[in-house]
Structures are given as structure tokens and as C-alpha cells.
mmCIF file of C-alpha atoms in Angstrom:
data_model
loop_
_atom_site.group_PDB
_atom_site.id
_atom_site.type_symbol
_atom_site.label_atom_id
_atom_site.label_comp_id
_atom_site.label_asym_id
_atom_site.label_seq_id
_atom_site.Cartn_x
_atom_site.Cartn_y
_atom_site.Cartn_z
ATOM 1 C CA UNK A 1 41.195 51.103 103.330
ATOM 2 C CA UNK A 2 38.759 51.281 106.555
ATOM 3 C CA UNK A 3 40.518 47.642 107.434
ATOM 4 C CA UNK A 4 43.891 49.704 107.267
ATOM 5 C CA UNK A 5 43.052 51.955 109.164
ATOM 6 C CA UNK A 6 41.364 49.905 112.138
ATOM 7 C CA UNK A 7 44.165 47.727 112.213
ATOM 8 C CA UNK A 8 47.032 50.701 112.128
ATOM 9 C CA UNK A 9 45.001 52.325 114.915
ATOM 10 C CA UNK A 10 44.456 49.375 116.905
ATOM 11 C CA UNK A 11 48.301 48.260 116.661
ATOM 12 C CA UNK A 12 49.248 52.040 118.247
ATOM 13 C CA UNK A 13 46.663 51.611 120.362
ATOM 14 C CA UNK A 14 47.926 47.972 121.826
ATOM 15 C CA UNK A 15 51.341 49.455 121.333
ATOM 16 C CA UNK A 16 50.918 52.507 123.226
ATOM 17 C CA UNK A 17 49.353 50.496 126.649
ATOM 18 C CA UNK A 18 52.127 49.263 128.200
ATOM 19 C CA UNK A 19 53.733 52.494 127.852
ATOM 20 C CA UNK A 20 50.684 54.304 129.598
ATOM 21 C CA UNK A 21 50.534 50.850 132.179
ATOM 22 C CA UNK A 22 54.381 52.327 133.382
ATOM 23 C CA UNK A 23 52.902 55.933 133.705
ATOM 24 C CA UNK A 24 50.488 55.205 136.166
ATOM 25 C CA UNK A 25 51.488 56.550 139.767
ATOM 26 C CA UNK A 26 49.396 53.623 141.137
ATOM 27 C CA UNK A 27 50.896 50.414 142.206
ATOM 28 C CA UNK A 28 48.992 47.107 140.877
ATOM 29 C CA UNK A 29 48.255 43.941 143.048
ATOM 30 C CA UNK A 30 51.108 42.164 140.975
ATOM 31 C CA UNK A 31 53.382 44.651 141.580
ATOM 32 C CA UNK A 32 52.664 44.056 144.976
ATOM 33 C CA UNK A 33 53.352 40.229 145.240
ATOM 34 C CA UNK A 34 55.975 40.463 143.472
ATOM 35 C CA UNK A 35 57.662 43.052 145.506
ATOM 36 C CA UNK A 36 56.731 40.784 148.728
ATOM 37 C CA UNK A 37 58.299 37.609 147.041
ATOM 38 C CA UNK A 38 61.317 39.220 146.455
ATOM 39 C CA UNK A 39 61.989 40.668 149.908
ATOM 40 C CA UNK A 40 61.222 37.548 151.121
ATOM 41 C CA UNK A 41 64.035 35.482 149.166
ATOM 42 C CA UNK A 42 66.109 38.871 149.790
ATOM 43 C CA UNK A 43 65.706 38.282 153.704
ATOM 44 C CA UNK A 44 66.111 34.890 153.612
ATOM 45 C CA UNK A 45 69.528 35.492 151.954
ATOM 46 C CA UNK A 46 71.079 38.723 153.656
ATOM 47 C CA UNK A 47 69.511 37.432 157.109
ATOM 48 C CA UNK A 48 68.545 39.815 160.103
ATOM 49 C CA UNK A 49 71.371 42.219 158.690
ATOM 50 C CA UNK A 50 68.615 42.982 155.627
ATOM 51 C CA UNK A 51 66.096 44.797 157.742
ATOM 52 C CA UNK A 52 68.400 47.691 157.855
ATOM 53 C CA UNK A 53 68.120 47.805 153.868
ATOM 54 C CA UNK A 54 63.565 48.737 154.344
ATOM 55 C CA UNK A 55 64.494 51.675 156.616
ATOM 56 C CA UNK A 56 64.459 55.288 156.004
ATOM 57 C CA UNK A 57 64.857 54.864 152.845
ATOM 58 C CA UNK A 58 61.990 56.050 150.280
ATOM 59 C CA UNK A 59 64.559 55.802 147.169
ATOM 60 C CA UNK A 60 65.622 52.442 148.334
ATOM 61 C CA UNK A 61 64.318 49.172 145.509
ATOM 62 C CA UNK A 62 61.486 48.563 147.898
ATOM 63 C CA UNK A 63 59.465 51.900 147.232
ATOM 64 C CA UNK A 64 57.813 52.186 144.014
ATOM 65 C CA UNK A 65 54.830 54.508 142.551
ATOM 66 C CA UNK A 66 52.707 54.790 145.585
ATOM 67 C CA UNK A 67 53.881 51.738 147.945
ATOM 68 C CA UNK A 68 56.426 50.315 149.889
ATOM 69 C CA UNK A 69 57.545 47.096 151.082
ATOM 70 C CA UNK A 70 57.778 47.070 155.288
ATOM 71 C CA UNK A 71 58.931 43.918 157.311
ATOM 72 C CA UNK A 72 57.735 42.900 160.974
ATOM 73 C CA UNK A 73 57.870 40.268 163.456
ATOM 74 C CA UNK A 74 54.558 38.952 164.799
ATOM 75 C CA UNK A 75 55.960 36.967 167.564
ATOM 76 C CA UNK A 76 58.238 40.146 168.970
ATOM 77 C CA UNK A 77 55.477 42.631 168.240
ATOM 78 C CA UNK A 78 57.529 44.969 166.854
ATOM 79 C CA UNK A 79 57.961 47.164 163.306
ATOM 80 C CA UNK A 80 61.520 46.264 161.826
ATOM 81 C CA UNK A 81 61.656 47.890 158.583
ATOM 82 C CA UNK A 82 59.956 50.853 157.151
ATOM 83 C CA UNK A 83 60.837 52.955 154.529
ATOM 84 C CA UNK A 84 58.993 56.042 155.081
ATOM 85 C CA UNK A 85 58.134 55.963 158.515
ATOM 86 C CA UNK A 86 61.269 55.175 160.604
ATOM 87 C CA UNK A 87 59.173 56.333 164.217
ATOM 88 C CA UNK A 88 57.490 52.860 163.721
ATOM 89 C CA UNK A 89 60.680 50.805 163.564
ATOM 90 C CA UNK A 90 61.289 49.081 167.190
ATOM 91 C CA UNK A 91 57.573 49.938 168.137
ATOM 92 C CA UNK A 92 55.117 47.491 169.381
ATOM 93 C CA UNK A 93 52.379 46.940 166.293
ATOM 94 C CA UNK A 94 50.161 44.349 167.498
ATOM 95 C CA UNK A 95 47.833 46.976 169.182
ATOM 96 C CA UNK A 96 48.095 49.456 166.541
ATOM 97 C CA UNK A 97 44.973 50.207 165.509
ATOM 98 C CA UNK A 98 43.866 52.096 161.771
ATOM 99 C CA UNK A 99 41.339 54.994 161.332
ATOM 100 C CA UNK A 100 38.321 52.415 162.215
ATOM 101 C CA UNK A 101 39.264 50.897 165.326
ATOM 102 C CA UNK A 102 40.632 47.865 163.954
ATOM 103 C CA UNK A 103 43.599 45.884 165.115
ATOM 104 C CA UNK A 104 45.464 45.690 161.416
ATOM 105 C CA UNK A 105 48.617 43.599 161.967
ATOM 106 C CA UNK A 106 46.814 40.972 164.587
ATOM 107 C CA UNK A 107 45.141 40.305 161.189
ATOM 108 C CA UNK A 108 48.690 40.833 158.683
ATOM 109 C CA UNK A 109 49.926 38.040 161.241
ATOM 110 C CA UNK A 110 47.374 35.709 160.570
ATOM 111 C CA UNK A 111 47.294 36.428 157.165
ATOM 112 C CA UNK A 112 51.156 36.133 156.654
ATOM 113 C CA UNK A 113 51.110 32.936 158.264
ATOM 114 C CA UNK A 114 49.227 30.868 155.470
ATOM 115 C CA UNK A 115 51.338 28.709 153.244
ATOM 116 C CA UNK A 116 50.616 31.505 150.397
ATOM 117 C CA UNK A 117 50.248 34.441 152.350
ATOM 118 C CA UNK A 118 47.388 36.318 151.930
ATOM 119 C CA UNK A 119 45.744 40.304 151.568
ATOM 120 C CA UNK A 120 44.507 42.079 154.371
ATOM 121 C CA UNK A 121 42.064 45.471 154.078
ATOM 122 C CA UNK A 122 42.399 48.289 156.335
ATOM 123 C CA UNK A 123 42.697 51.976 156.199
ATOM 124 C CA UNK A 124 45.991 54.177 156.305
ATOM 125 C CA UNK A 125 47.339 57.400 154.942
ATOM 126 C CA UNK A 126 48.856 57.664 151.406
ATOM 127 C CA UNK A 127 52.415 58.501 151.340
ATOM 128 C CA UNK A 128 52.331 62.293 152.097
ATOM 129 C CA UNK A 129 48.487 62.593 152.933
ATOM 130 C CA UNK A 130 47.461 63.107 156.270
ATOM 131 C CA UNK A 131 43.577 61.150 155.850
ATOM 132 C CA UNK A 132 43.620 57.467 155.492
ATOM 133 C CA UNK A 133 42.700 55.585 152.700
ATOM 134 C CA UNK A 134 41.238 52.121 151.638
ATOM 135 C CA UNK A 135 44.779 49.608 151.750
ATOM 136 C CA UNK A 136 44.946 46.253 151.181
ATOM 137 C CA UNK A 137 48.224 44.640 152.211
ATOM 138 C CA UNK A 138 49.696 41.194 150.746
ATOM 139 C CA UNK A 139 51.894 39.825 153.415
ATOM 140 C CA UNK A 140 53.997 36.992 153.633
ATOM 141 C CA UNK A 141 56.207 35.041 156.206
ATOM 142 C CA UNK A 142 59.765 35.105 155.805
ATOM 143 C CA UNK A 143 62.142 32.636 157.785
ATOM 144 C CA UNK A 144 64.935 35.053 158.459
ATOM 145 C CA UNK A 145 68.120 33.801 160.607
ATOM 146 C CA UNK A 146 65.735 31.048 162.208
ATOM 147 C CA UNK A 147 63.173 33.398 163.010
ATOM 148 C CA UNK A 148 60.214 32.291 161.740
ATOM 149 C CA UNK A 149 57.554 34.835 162.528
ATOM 150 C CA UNK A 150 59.082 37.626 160.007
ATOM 151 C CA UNK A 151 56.181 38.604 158.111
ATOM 152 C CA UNK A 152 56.786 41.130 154.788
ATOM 153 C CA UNK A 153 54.512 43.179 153.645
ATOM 154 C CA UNK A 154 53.250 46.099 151.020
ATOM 155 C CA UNK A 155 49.942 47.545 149.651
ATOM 156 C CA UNK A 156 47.975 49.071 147.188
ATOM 157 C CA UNK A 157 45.011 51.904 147.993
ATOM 158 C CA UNK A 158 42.489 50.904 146.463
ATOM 159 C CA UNK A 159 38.145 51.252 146.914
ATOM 160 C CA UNK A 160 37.063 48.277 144.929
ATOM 161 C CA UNK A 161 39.170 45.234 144.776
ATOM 162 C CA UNK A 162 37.818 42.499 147.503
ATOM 163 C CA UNK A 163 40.246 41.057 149.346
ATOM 164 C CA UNK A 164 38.497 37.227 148.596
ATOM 165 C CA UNK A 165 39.685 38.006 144.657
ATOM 166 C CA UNK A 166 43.371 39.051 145.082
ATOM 167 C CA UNK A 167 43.800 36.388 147.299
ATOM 168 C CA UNK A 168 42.704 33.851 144.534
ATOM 169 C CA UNK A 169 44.975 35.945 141.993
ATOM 170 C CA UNK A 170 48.132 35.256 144.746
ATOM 171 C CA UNK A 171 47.327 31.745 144.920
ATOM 172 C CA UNK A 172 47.239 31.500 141.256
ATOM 173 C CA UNK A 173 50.566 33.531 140.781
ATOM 174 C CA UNK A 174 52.255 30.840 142.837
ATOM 175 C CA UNK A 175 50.911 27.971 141.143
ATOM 176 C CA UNK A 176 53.351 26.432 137.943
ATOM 177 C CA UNK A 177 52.149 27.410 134.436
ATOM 178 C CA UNK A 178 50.725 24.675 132.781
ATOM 179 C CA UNK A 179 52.028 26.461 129.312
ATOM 180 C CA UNK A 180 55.804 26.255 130.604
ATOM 181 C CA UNK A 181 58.083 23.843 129.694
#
């Protein structure tokens, strides 16, 4: 009866998590890179008449639970999509600096520019809060119209996640699974 029991619990339990996994107002690392990804193939396909579709637009496909995917261009210094912050778009970025003094997209550009992307920590506001937070950004280049140097980007806030680990965890997202067929 006790075996019953444990199992009936457990099965709600395991049941009930995925459920409470959609309820949380917190957007995951996967989440993340997968957002990125698709922008990506969705730039490459609409070309430079897409970046209109990341601006001004926080019920848009590319804002979810507490991110947001923006799009830039290293080369041409310059914000070109944003979804909740539409003074950014057309302004230089590659001197914009966080709460700490540190240059954040010199290092999204460098990032962006590996074969896999990568994650970049720095510190900016929640959507709606006025004091930064810790972010970490994946960011990705995206050839768009023959313009290489689009990068993509989005975030999650988050104080303990290393930037080392979700970096491993993107390389290993875009690696085949050995499981399918």
C-alpha cells in the first residue's frame, strides 16, 4: 500500500513539473539559444527587412518571460533591433558601457563571432526595473543580406551560472545526438 502510494505521489509529482517549469517568469539558458538560433535562420531568410520585426515590440515572438531577443551590427556600431528599448536602435553600442564600467558589446562582438557563438556576463536592468542586474547574453552572428557582422542576441539574469558552463551547454546543444537516427 506504502509502494502505492510513493509511486501515485511521485507520478503527480513528475507530472505536475513541467507544468510548474511553464509557470516560471524566468527565462532558462535553453530558452535562450534557442530563441537566438531562430532569429538567426529568421534573419537570414527575411534579410535586412527583418530587423524591423525586434523593434518596439514587447508582444512581438521574440519577448518571452523576462527576455528578449535584440540584433546589432559590430562592424557599423550600431543597435538595430530592440524590443523594449527603441532609443537604442540607430545608436552607436560599441562604447556603451554597463553599471561596472565595462565595455559589454566590444565583448558580445567577440563572443558572437565564434563558430558557436558564445555567453557574455554583464550587468543591466530587468525589464521595468531601474537597478541593474547580473545578465548573461548568448549571442550569435547572423549573415544577413551579405552583411556578415550581424550579431543576435538575448539573456537571462541570473547570480550563479558561470559563463565557462553555458558555453559548454551551447556547444553541446549544437552538436548531433548520438541517440538520433
Amino acid at each position: 500500500m506504502r509502494k502505492t502510494a510513493l509511486f501515485t505521489s511521485l507520478a503527480l509529482i513528475l507530472g505536475a513539473a513541467p507544468a510548474l517549469a511553464a509557470d516560471d517568469p524566468n527565462a532558462t539558458p535553453d530558452e535562450v539559444v534557442t530563441k537566438v538560433n531562430e532569429a538567426v535562420q529568421y534573419l537570414n531568410a527575411k534579410g535586412l527587412a527583418g530587423f524591423s520585426d525586434f523593434n518596439n515590440n514587447k508582444d512581438a515572438r521574440w519577448v518571452w518571460k523576462d527576455s528578449y531577443v535584440f540584433v546589432y551590427s559590430c562592424r557599423d556600431n550600431v543597435m538595430l533591433g530592440h524590443p523594449l528599448r527603441p532609443d537604442m536602435v540607430g545608436k552607436p553600442i560599441l562604447q556603451m558601457k554597463d553599471d561596472k564600467d565595462h565595455l559589454l558589446f566590444q565583448d558580445m562582438c567577440k563572443a558572437g563571432a565564434n563558430k558557436d557563438g558564445g555567453w557574455v556576463e554583464y550587468w543591466w536592468p530587468k525589464p521595468g526595473e531601474a537597478k541593474a542586474s547580473r545578465k548573461i547574453s548568448y549571442v550569435h552572428s547572423a549573415e544577413v543580406s551579405f552583411k556578415p557582422d550581424i550579431q543576435v542576441g538575448a539573456g537571462i539574469y541570473d547570480d550563479k551560472m558561470s559563463v565557462e558552463d553555458l558555453n559548454k551547454m551551447a556547444a553541446q546543444a549544437k552538436q548531433p545526438r548520438k541517440d538520433a537516427p
